[in-house]
Short mmCIF file of C-alpha atoms and ligand atoms in Angstrom, two decimals:
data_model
loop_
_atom_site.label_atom_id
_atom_site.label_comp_id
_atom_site.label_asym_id
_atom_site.label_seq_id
_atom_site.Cartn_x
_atom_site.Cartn_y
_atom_site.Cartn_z
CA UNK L 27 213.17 69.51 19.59
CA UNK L 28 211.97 70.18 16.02
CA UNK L 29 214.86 70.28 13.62
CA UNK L 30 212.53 71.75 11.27
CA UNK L 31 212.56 75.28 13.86
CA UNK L 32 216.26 75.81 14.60
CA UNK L 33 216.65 75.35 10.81
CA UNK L 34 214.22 78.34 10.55
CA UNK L 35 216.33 80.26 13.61
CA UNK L 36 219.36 80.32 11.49
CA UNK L 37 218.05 81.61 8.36
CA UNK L 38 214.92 83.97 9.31
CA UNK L 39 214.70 87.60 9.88
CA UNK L 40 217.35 88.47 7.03
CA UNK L 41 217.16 91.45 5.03
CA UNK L 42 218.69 92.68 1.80
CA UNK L 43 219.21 96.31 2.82
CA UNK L 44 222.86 96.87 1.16
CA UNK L 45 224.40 96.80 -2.65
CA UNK L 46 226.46 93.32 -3.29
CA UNK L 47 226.01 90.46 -0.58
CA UNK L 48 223.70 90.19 2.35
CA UNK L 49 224.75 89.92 5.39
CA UNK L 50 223.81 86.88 8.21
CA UNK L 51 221.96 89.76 10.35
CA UNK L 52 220.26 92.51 9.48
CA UNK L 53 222.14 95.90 10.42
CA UNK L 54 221.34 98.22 12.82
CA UNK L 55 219.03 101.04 11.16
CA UNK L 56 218.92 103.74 14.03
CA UNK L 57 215.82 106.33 12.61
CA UNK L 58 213.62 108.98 13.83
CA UNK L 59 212.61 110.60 10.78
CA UNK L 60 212.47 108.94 7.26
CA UNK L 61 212.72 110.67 3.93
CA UNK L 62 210.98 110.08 1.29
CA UNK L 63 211.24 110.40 -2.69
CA UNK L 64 208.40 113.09 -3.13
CA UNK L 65 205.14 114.28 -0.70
CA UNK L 66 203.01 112.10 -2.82
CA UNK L 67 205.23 109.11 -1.76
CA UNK L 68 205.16 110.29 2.28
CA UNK L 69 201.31 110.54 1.94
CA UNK L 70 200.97 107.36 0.01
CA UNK L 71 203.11 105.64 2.38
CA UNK L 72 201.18 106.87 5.27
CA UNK L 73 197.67 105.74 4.13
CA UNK L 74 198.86 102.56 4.28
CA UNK L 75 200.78 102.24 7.11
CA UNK L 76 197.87 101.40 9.56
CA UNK L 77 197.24 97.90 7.95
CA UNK L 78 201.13 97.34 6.46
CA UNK L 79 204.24 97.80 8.22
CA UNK L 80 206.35 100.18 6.47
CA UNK L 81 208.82 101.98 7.43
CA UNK L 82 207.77 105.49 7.62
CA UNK L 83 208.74 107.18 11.21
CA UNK L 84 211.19 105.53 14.09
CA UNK L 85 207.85 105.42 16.30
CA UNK L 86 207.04 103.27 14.02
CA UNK L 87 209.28 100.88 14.22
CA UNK L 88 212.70 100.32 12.64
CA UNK L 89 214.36 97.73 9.92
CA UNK L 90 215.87 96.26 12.76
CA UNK L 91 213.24 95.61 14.95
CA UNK L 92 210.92 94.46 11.42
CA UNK L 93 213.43 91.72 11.11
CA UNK L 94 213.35 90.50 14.34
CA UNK L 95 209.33 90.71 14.27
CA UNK L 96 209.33 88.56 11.57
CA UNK L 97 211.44 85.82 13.08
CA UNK L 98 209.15 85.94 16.54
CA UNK L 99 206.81 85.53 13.97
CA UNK L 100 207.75 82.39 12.22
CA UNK L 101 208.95 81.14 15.71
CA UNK L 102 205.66 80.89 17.30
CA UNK L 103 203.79 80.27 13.72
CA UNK L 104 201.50 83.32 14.10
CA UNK L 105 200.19 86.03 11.53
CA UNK L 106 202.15 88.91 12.96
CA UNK L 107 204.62 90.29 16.00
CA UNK L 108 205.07 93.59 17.81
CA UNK L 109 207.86 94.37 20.16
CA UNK L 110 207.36 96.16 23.55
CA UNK L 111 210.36 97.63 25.66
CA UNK L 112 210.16 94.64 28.31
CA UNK L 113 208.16 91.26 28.94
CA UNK L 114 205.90 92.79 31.78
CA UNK L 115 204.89 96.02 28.97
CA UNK L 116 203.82 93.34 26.46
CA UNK L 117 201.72 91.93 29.02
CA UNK L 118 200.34 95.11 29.92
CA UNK L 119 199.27 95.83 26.56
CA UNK L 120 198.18 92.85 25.69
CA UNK L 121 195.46 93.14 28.87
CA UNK L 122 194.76 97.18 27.52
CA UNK L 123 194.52 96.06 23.93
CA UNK L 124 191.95 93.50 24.37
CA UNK L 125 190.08 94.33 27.24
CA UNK L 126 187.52 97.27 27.56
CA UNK L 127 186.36 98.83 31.17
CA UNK L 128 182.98 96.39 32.23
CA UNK L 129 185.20 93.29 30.62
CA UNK L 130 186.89 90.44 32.90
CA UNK L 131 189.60 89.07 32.43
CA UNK L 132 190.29 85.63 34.03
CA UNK L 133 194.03 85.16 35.61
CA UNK L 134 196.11 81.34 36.23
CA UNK L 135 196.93 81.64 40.09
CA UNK L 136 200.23 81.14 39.18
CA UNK L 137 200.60 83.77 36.97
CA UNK L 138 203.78 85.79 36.99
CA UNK L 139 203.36 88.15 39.97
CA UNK L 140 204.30 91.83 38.53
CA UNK L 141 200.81 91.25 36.11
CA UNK L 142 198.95 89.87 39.39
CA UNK L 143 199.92 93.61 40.95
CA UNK L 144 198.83 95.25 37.56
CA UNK L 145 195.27 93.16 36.87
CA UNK L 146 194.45 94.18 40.73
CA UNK L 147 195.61 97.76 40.41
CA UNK L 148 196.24 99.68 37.19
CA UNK L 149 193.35 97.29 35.47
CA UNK L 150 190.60 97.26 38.30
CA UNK L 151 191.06 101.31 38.66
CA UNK L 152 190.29 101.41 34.91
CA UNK L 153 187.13 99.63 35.27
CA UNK L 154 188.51 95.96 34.30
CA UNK L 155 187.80 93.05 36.38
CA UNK L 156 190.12 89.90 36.83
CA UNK L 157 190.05 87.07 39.20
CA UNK L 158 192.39 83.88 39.03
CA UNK L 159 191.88 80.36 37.96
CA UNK L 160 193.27 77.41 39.66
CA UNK L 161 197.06 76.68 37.75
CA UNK L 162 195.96 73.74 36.31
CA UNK L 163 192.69 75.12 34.97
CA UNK L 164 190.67 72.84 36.77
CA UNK L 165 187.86 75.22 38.13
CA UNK L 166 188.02 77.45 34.86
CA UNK L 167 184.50 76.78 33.62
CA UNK L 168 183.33 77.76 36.79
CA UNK L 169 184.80 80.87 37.37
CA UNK L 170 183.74 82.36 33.85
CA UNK L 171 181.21 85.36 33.73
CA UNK L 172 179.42 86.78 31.83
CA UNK L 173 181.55 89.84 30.47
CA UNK L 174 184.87 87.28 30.58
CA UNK L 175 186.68 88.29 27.32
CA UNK L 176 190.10 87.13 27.97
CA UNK L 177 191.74 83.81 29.42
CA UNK L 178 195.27 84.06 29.91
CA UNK L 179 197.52 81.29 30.53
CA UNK L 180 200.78 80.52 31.97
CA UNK L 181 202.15 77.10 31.03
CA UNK L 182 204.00 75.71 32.98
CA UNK L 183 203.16 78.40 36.16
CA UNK L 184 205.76 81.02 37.42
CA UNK L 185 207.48 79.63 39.78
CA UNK L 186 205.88 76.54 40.85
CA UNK L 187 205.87 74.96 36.63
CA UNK L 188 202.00 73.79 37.09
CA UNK L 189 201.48 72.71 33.56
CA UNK L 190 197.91 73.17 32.54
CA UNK L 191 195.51 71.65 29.26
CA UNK L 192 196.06 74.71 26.98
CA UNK L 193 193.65 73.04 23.96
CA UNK L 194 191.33 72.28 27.18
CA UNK L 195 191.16 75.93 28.18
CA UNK L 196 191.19 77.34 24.72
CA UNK L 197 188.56 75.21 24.21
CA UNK L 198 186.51 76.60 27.04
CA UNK L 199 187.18 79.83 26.37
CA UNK L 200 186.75 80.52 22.91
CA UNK L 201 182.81 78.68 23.41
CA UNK L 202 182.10 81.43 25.69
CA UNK L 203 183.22 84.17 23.23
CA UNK L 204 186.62 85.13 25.11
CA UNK L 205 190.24 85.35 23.41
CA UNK L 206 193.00 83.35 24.94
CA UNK L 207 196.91 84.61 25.65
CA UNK L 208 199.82 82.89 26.84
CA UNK L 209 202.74 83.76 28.28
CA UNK L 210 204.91 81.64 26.34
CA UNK L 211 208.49 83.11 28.31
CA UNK L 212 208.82 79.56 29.60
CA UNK L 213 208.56 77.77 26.30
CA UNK L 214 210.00 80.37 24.48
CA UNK L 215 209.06 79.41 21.09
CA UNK L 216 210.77 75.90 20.82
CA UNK L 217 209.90 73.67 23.56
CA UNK L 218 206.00 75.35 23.70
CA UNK L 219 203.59 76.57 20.72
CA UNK L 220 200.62 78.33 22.67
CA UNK L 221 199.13 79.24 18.99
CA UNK L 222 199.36 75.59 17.75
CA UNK L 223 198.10 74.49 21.31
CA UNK L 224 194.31 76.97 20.59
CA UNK L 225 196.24 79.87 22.29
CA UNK L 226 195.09 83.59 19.99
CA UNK L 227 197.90 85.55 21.72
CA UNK L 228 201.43 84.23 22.29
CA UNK L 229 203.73 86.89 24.62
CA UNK L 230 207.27 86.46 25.75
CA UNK L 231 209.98 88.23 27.54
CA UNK L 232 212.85 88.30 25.02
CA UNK L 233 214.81 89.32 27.96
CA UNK L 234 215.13 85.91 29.10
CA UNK L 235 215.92 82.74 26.47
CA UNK L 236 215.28 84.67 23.42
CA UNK L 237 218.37 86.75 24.11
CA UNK L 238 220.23 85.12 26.23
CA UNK L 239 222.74 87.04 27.16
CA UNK L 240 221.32 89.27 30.48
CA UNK L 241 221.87 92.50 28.76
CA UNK L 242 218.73 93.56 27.14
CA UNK L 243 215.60 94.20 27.71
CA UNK L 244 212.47 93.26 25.56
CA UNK L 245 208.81 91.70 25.20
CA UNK L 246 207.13 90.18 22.35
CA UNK L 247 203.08 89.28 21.41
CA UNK L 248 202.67 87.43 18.34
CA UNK L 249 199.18 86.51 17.67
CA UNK L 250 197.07 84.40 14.90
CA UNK L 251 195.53 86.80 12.00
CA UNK L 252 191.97 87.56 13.37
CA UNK L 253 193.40 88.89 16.59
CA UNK L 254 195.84 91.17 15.28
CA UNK L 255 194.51 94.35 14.71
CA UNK L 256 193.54 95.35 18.74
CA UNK L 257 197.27 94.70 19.24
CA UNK L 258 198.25 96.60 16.76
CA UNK L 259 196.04 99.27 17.08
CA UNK L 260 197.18 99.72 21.29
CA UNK L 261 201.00 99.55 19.97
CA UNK L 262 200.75 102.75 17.29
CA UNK L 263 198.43 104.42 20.07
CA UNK L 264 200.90 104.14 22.82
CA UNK L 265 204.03 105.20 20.56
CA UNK L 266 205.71 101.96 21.51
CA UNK L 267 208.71 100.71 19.75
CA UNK L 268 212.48 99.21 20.01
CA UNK L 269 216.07 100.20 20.07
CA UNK L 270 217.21 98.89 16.88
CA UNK L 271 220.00 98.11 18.59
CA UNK L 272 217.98 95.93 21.48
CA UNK L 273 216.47 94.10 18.31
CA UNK L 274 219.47 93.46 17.05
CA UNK L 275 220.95 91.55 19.89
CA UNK L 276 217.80 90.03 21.00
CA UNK L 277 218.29 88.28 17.11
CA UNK L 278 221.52 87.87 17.36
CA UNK L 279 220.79 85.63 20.88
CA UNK L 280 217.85 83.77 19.02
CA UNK L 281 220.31 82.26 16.62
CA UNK L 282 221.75 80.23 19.33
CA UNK L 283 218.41 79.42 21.01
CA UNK L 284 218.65 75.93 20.12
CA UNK L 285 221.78 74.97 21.34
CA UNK L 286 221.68 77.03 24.67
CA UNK L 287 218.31 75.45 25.64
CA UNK L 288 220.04 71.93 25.21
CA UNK L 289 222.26 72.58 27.60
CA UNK L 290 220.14 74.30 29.73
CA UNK L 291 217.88 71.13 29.97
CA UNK L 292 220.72 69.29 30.41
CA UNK L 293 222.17 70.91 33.51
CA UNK L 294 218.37 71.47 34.86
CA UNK L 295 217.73 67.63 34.85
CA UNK L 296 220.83 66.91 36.42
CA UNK L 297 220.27 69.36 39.18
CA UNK L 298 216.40 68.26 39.63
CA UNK L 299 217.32 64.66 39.81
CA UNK L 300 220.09 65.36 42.60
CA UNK L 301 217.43 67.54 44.36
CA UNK L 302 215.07 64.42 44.88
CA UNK L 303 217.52 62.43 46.33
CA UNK L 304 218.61 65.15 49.53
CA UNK L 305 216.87 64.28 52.48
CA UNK L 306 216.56 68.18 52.88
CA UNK L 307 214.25 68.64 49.56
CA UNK L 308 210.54 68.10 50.25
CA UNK L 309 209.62 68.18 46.37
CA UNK L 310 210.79 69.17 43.33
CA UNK L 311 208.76 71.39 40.86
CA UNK L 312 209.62 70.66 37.29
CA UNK L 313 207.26 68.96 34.74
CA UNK L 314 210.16 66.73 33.11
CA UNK L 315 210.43 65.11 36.14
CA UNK L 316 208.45 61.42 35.98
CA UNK L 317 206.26 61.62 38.87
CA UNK L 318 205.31 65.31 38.83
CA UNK L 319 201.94 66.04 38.73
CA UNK L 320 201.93 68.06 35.22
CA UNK L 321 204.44 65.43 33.44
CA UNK L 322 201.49 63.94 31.36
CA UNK L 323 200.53 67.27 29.73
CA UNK L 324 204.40 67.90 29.67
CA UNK L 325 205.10 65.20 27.52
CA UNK L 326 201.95 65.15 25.20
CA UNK L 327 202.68 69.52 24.62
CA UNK L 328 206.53 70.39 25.17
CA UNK L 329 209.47 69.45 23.64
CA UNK L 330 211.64 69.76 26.40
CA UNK L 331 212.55 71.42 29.58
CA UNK L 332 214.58 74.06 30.65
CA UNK L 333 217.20 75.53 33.60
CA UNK L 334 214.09 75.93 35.35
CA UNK L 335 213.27 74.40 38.20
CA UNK L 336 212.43 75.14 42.22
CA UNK L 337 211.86 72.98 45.02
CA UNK L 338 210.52 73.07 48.55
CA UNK L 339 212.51 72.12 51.58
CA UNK L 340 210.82 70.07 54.79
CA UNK L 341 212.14 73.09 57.03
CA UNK L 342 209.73 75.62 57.33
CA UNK L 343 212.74 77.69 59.15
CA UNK L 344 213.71 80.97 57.13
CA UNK L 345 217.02 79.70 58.03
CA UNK L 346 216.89 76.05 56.14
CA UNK L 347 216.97 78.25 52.73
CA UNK L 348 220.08 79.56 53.96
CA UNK L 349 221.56 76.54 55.22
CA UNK L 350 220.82 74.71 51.99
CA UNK L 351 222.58 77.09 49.90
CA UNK L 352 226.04 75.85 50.95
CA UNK L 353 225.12 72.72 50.40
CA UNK L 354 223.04 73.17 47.03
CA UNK L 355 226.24 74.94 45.72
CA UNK L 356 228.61 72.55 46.35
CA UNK L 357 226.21 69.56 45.14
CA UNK L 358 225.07 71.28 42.01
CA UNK L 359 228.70 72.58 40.69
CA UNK L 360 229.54 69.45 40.86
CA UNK L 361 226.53 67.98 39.14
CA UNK L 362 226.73 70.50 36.51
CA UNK L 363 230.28 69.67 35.38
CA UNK L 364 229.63 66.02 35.43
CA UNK L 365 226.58 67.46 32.80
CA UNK L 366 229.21 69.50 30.63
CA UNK L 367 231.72 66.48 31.02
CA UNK L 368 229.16 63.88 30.59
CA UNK L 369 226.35 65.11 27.75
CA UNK L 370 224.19 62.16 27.66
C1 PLP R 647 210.47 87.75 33.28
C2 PLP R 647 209.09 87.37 32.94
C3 PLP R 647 208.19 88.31 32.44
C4 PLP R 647 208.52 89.79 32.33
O1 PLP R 647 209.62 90.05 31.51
P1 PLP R 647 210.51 91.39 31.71
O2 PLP R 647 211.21 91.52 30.42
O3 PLP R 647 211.42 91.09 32.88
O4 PLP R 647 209.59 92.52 32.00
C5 PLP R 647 206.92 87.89 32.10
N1 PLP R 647 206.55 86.60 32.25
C6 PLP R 647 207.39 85.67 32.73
C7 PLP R 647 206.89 84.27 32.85
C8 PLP R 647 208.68 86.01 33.08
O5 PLP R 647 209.50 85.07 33.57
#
């Protein structure tokens, strides 16, 4: 992991919004309206506001949530960040801000299923097209057409952690005119960098690692400077914007990013390593692993893993899953505190 980062997770996103000291976090600045000096200030303010962000109605986002922008931001090394109520919404408007109806839009297999079910539904019935891409980009060339203007990526997969040659794609992609955007949820900022990897677009679902805690709700896109203004432009169209409060503990969980994905990689290598030995376990999905098929690209593009993992059982029964479970649970509690007892 890049010491460099969590130094940067500790100290970004501050602001200096009260009299005397500052403190660690910015505080909570719940607004609908916003007043302003004098009505040449207000209409000053708002001339600007569709290339700056100012603070100048809660629709428009909050201190809060501006804070917690800018540390997305410096976490994925982008130009700029907007927040969306949940991961799936910033993938939704991340396909609406960049797509028009006659434009494709190609899809990884193994992308995460909920935006499957939207690029087949909501999309097609508005005149976009998508089709899907092999997970690790092997046949993407091929499956490009003519009106493809977006590539999006999932790396590793949902599900099954196919890892995939982002540069490769981006590559591709970007010499037939089309954008590229990631769904960086897995990497979540540290242990992937879709926008250092050729990626244009980087989204996440700050419900998962970035907060951490299972009690909020939230998506981020963060993209590189020429690609900003289509996302921006969808976000003030569609009236979308945080809780402060949501921001605040989605920041709040990012300051311990670091640390919890340790142990997360920790526990999930302990876990995958016992899986492979059970004569049960047919394979084990996981990129860290040595031996799986994506563990190249792994290695050359992540720094590190994390509690992520699946695996297939040689029982095609419905009932093996359950049988496993006892198993599994008795196996991996006890694998997992051997982890927390034993760190290295
Ligand atoms: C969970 C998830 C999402 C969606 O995030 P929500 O906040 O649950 O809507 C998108 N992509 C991936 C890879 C996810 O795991």
């Amino acid at each position: 992991m890049k010491h460099s980062i969590l130094t940067h997770l500790a100290h970004a996103g501050r602001t200096s919004a009260v009299d005397g000291g500052q403190p660690v976090n910015p505080p909570v600045v719940r607004a609908s309206t916003v007043l302003f000096d004098s009505v040449a200030q207000m209409r000053e303010m708002r001339s600007r506001r569709g290339s700056e962000r100012l603070f100048t109605y809660g629709a428009r986002g909050n201190p809060t949530a501006f804070a917690l922008e800018d540390m997305v931001t410096e976490l994925e090394g982008g130009y700029r960040t907007r927040l969306f109520p949940s991961g799936l919404a910033a993938a939704a408007m991340t396909l609406l801000a960049y797509l028009r109806p006659g434009e494709h839009v190609l899809l990884p297999d193994c992308v995460y299923e909920p935006v499957r079910k939207l690029a087949e539904g909501f999309l097609a019935q508005h005149g976009i097209a998508a089709s899907f891409y092999a997970a690790d980009g092997h046949d993407l060339q091929a499956r490009l057409r003519r009106e493809t203007r977006l590539v999006y990526v999932e790396a590793p997969g949902s599900l099954a952690y196919e890892m995939c040659d982002l540069p490769a794609i981006a590559e591709i992609a970007h010499r037939h005119g089309a954008l590229v955007a990631a769904d960086n949820t897995w990497g979540s900022g540290l242990l992937y960098q879709p926008l250092a990897l050729g990626a244009d677009i980087s989204l996440m679902a700050a419900t998962k690692y970035l907060s951490g805690h299972s009690d909020v709700m939230m998506g981020t896109v963060c993209t590189l400077e020429a690609a900003w203004a289509p996302l921006a432009s969808v976000a003030d169209a569609f009236g979308i914007t945080v809780s402060p409060d949501d921001a605040y503990l989605v920041q709040r969980g990012m300051r311990s990013l670091g640390a919890r994905l340790s142990q997360h990689e920790r526990g999930a290598l302990v876990v995958a390593h016992w899986l492979r030995t059970r004569p049960e376990v047919a394979e084990v999905f996981c990129p860290a692993l040595p031996g799986d098929p994506g563990h190249a690209l792994w290695q050359r593009d992540c720094h590190g893993t994390n509690g992520l993992l699946s695996f297939s059982l040689r029982a095609a029964a419905p009932d093996a899953a359950r049988g496993f479970e006892v198993t599994a649970g008795e196996g991996v509690a006890r694998r997992a505190l051997e982890a927390r007892l034993d760190p290295a």
